[in-house]
GROMACS .gro file of C-alpha atoms in nm:
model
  280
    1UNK     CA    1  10.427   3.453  12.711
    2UNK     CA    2  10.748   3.391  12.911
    3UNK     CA    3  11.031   3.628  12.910
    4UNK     CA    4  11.244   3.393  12.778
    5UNK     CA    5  11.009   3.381  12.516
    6UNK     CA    6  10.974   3.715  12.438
    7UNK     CA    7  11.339   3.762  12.473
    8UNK     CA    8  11.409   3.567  12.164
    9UNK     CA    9  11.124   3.739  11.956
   10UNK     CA   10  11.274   4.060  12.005
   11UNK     CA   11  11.648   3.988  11.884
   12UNK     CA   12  11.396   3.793  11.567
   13UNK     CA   13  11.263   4.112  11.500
   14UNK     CA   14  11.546   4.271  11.528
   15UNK     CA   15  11.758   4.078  11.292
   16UNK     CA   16  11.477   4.156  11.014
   17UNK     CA   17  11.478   4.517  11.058
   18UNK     CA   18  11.861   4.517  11.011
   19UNK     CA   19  11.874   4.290  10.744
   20UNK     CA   20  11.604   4.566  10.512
   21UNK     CA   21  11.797   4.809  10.617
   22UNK     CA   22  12.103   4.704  10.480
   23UNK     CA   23  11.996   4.627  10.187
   24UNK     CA   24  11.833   4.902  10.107
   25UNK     CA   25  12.139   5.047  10.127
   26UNK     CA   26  12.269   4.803   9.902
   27UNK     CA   27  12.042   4.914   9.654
   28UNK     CA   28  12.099   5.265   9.703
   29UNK     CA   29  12.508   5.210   9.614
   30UNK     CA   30  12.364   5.040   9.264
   31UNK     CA   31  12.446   5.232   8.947
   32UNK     CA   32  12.135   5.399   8.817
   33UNK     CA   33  11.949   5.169   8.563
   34UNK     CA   34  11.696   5.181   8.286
   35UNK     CA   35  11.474   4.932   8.322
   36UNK     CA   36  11.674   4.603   8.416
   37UNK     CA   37  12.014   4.729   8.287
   38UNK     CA   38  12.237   4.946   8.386
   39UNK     CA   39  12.307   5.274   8.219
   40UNK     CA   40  12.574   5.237   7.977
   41UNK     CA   41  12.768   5.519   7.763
   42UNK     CA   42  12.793   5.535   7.437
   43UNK     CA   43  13.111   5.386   7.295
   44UNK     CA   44  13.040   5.460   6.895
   45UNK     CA   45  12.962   5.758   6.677
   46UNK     CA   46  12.942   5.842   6.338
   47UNK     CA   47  13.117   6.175   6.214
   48UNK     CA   48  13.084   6.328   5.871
   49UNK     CA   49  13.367   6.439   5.667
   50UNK     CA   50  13.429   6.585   5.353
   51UNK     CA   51  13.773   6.436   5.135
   52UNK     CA   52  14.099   6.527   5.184
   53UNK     CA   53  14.232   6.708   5.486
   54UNK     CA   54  13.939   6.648   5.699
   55UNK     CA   55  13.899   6.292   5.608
   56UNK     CA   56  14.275   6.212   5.677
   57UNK     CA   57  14.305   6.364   5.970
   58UNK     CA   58  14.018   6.229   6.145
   59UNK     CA   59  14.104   5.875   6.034
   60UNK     CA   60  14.411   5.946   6.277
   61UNK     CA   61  14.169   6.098   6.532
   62UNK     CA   62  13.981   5.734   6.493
   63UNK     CA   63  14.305   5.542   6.586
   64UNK     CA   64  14.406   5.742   6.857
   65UNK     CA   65  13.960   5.717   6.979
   66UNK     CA   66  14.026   5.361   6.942
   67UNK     CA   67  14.300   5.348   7.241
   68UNK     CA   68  14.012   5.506   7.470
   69UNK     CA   69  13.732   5.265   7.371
   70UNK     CA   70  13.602   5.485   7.132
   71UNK     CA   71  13.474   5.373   6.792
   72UNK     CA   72  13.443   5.622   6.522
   73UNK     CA   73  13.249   5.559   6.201
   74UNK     CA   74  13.393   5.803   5.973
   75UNK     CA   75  13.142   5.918   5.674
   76UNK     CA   76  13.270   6.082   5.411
   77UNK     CA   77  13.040   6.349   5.202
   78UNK     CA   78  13.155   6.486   4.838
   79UNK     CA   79  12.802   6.747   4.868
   80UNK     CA   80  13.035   6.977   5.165
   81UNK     CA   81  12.654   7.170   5.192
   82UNK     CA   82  12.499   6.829   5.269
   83UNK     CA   83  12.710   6.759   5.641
   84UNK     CA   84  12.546   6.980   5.821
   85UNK     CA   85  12.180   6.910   5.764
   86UNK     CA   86  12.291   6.506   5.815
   87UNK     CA   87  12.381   6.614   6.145
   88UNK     CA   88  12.080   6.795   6.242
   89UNK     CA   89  11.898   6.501   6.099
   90UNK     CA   90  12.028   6.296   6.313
   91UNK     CA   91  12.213   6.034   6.017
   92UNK     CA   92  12.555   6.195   6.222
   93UNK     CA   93  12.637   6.214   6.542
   94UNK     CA   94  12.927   6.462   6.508
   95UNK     CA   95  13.116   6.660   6.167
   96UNK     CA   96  13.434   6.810   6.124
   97UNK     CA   97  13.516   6.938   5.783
   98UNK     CA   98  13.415   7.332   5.863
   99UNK     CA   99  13.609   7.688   5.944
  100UNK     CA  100  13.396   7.876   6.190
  101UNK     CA  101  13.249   8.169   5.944
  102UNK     CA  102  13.076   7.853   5.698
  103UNK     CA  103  12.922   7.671   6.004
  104UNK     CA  104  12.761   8.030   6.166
  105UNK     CA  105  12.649   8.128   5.809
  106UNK     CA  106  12.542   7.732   5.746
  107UNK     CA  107  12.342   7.728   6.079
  108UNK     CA  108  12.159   8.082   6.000
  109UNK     CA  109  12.042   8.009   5.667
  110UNK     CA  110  11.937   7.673   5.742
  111UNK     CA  111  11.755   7.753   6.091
  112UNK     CA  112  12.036   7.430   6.228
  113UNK     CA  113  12.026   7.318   6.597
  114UNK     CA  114  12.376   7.304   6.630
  115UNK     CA  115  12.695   7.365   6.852
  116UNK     CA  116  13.058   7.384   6.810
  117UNK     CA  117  13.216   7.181   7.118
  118UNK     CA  118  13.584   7.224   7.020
  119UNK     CA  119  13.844   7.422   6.753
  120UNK     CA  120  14.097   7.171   6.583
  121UNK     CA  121  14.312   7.301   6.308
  122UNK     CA  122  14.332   7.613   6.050
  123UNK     CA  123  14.393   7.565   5.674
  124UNK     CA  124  14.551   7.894   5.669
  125UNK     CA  125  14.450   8.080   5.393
  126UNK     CA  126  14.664   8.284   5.205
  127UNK     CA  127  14.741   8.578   4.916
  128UNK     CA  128  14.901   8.430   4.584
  129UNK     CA  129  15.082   8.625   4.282
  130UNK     CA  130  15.239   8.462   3.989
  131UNK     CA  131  15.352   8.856   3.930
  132UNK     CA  132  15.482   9.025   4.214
  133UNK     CA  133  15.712   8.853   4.515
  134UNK     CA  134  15.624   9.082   4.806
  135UNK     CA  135  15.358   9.267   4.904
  136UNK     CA  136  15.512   9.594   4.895
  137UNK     CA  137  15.539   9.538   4.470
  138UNK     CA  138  15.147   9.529   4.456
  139UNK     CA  139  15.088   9.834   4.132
  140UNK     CA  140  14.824  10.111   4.230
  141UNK     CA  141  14.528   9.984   4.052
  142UNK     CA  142  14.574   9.597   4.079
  143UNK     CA  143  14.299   9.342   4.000
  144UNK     CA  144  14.308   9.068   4.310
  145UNK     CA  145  14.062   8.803   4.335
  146UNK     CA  146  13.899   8.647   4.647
  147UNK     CA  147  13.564   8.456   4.698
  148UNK     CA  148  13.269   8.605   4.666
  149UNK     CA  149  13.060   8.341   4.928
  150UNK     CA  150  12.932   8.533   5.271
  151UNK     CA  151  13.165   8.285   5.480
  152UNK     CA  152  13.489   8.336   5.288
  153UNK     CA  153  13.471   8.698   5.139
  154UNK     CA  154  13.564   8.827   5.480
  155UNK     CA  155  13.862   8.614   5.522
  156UNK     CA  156  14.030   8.710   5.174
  157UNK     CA  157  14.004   9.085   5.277
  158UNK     CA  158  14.127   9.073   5.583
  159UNK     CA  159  14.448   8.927   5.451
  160UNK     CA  160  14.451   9.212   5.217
  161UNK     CA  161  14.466   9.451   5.529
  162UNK     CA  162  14.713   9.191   5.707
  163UNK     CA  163  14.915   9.299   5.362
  164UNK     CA  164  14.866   9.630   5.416
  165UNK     CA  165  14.673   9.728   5.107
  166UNK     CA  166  14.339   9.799   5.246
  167UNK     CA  167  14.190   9.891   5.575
  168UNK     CA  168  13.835   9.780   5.712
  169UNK     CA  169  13.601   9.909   5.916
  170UNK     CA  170  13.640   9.876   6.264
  171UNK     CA  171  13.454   9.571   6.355
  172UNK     CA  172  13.335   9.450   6.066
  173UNK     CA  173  13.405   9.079   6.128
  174UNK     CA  174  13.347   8.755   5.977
  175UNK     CA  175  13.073   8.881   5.761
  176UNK     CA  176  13.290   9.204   5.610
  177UNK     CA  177  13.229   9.254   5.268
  178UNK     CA  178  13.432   9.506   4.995
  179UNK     CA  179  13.184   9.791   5.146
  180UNK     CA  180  13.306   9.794   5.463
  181UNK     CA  181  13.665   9.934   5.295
  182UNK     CA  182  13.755  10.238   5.483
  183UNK     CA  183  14.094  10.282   5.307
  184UNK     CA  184  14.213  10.166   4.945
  185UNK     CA  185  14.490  10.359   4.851
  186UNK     CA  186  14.604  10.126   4.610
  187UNK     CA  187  14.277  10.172   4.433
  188UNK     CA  188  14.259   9.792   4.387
  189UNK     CA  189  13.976   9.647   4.168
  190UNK     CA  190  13.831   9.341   4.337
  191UNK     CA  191  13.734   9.058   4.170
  192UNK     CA  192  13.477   8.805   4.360
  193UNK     CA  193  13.465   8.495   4.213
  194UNK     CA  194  13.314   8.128   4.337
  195UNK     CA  195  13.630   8.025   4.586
  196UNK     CA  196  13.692   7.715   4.375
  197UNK     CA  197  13.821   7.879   4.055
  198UNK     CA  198  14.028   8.180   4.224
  199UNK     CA  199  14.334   7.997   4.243
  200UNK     CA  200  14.239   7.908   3.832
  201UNK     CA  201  14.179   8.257   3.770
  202UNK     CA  202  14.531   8.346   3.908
  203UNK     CA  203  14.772   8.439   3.647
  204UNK     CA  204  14.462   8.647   3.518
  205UNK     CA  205  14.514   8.863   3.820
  206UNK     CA  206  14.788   9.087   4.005
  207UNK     CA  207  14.717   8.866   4.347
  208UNK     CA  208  14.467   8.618   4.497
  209UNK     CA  209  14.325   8.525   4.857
  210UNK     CA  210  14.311   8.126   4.834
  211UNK     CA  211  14.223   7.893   5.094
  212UNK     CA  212  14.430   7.644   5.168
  213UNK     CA  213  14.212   7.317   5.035
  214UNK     CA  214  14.272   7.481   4.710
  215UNK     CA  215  14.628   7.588   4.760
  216UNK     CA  216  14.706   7.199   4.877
  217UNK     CA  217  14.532   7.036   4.625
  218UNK     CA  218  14.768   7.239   4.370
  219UNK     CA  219  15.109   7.167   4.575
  220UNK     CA  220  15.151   7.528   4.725
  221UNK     CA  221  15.231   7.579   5.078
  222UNK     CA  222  15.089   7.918   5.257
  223UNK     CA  223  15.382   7.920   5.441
  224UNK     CA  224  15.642   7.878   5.145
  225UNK     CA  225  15.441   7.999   4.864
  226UNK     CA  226  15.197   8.286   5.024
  227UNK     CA  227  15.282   8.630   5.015
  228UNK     CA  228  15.108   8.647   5.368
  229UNK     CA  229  14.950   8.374   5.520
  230UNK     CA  230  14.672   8.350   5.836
  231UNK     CA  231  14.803   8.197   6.141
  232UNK     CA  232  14.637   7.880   6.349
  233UNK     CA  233  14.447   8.097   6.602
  234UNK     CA  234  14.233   8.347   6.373
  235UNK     CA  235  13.858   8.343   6.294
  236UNK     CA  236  13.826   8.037   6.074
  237UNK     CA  237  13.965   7.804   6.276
  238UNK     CA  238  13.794   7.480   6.169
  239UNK     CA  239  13.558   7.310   6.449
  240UNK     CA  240  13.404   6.957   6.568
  241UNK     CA  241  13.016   7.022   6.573
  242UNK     CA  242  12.735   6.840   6.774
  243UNK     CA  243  12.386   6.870   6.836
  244UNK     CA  244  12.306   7.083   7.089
  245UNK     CA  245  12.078   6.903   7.290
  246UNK     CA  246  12.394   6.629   7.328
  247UNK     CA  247  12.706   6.952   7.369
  248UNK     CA  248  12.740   6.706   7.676
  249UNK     CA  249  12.747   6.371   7.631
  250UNK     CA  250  13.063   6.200   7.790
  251UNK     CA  251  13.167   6.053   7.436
  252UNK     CA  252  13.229   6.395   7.302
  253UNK     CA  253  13.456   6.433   7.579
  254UNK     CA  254  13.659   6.104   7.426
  255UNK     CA  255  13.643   6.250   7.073
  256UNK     CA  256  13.753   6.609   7.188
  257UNK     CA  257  14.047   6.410   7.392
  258UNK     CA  258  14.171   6.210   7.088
  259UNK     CA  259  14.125   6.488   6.818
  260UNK     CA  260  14.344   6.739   7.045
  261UNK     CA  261  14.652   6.489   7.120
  262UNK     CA  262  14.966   6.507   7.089
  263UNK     CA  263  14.946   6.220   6.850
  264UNK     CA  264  14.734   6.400   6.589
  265UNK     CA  265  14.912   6.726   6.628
  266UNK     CA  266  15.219   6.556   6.550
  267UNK     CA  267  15.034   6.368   6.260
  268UNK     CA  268  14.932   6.755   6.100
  269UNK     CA  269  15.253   6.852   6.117
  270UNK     CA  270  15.429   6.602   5.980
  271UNK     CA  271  15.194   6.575   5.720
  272UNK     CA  272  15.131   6.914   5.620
  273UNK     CA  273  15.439   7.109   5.696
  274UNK     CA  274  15.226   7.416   5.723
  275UNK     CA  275  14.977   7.435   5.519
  276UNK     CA  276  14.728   7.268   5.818
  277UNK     CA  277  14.842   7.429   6.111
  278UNK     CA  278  14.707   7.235   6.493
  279UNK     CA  279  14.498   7.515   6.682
  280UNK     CA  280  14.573   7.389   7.040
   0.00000   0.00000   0.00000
């Protein structure tokens, strides 16, 4: 062979090697895909609710989604025990309708793979009288009424301290219950009842801890109304749950966005005056 010849086979066989090289790393620059198709994120979800407050305010939390390319199914739930185990069981992909103390105590008792990713707002619960005006007219011996459930018996006694009639144990927590009472001077007679007929039971007692579902539902306002009221950055701040195995999937990041704008905040309070209070 000539060296002309041989010439013009080497700049052949060097226009092939170039031309696999750059495209593998043509290939490499690809988005990763699965199979034929390109990895794509999720752009719907469906998120339980229960009526009322939670339902309303995530229907805002679905417009503002929408503006982000987020779709939101919003299921609605009138079992509140039943939201939980649909998200578990996979029928969800996401709740909020829950304070903090319900969905620790929900997860426990029913052994539930599941993670909080974000707080959102506070129904602030708060003490009731229809006979005294101020906390400092409580009577020694009073009957006061608060629910007797392991995620809300906590929260009515700790207003009671907030209202200076009792004192609890150092550290007692979400889970405090009447025997963790260090101090009653008041010698006050508790009354635990099912949370749903304490603000009934009301002008049967001297004072009651109500939460604020109940308290809205009957036109009172914890801020106008209550004797002492919690604020937006205590222990049962309400939450948006996932499964835990998907804490990180970049949709939750658009749902988290939209929930905590400035849009819904201004939606709460313009809505609520109060008695939902934004906890961001």
């Amino acid at each position: 062979m000539n060296k002309r010849k041989i010439s013009m086979l080497t700049k052949f066989l060097l226009m092939i090697t170039t031309a696999v090289f750059l495209a593998g790393c043509s290939n490499s620059d690809k988005q990763p895909t699965s199979g034929n198709q390109p990895v794509q994120q999720r752009t719907q979800i469906k998120l339980g609710v229960t009526p009322s407050v939670s339902e309303e305010v995530i229907r805002k939390v679905k417009e503002v989604a929408a503006k982000d390319g987020l779709d939101i199914e919003v299921i609605v739930f009138s079992d509140y025990t039943q939201v939980n185990r649909a998200l578990a069981e996979k029928q969800l992909d996401a709740n909020s309708f829950q304070h903090t103390g319900f969905f620790e105590n929900d997860k426990k008792t029913h052994n539930l793979d599941l993670v909080k990713i974000a707080d959102t707002y506070t129904l602030p619960a708060a003490i009731y009288s229809k006979k005294i005006k101020n906390v400092s007219e409580l009577p020694d011996g009073a009957t006061v009424a608060l629910a007797g459930d392991p995620a809300n018996t906590a929260r009515g006694l700790y207003l009671f301290e907030k209202a200076g009639w009792i004192k609890l144990r150092e550290g007692a927590g979400v889970k405090a219950t009447v025997r963790d009472i260090v101090d009653n001077p008041k010698k006050l007679k508790f009354k635990e009842m099912d949370q749903a007929m304490v603000l009934p039971m009301l002008g049967e007692v001297d004072a009651a801890a109500v939460n604020s579902n109940f308290a809205l539902a009957a036109g009172l306002n914890p801020q106008k109304d209550g004797l002492v009221a919690e604020d937006a950055n205590g222990p049962w701040v309400n939450l948006l749950a996932v499964r835990t195995a998907e804490k990180d999937d970049p949709v939750f990041q658009k749902l988290v966005k939209a929930f905590r704008s400035a849009e819904v905040k201004q939606f709460i309070n313009d809505k609520y005056k109060g008695s939902v209070l934004a906890s961001w």
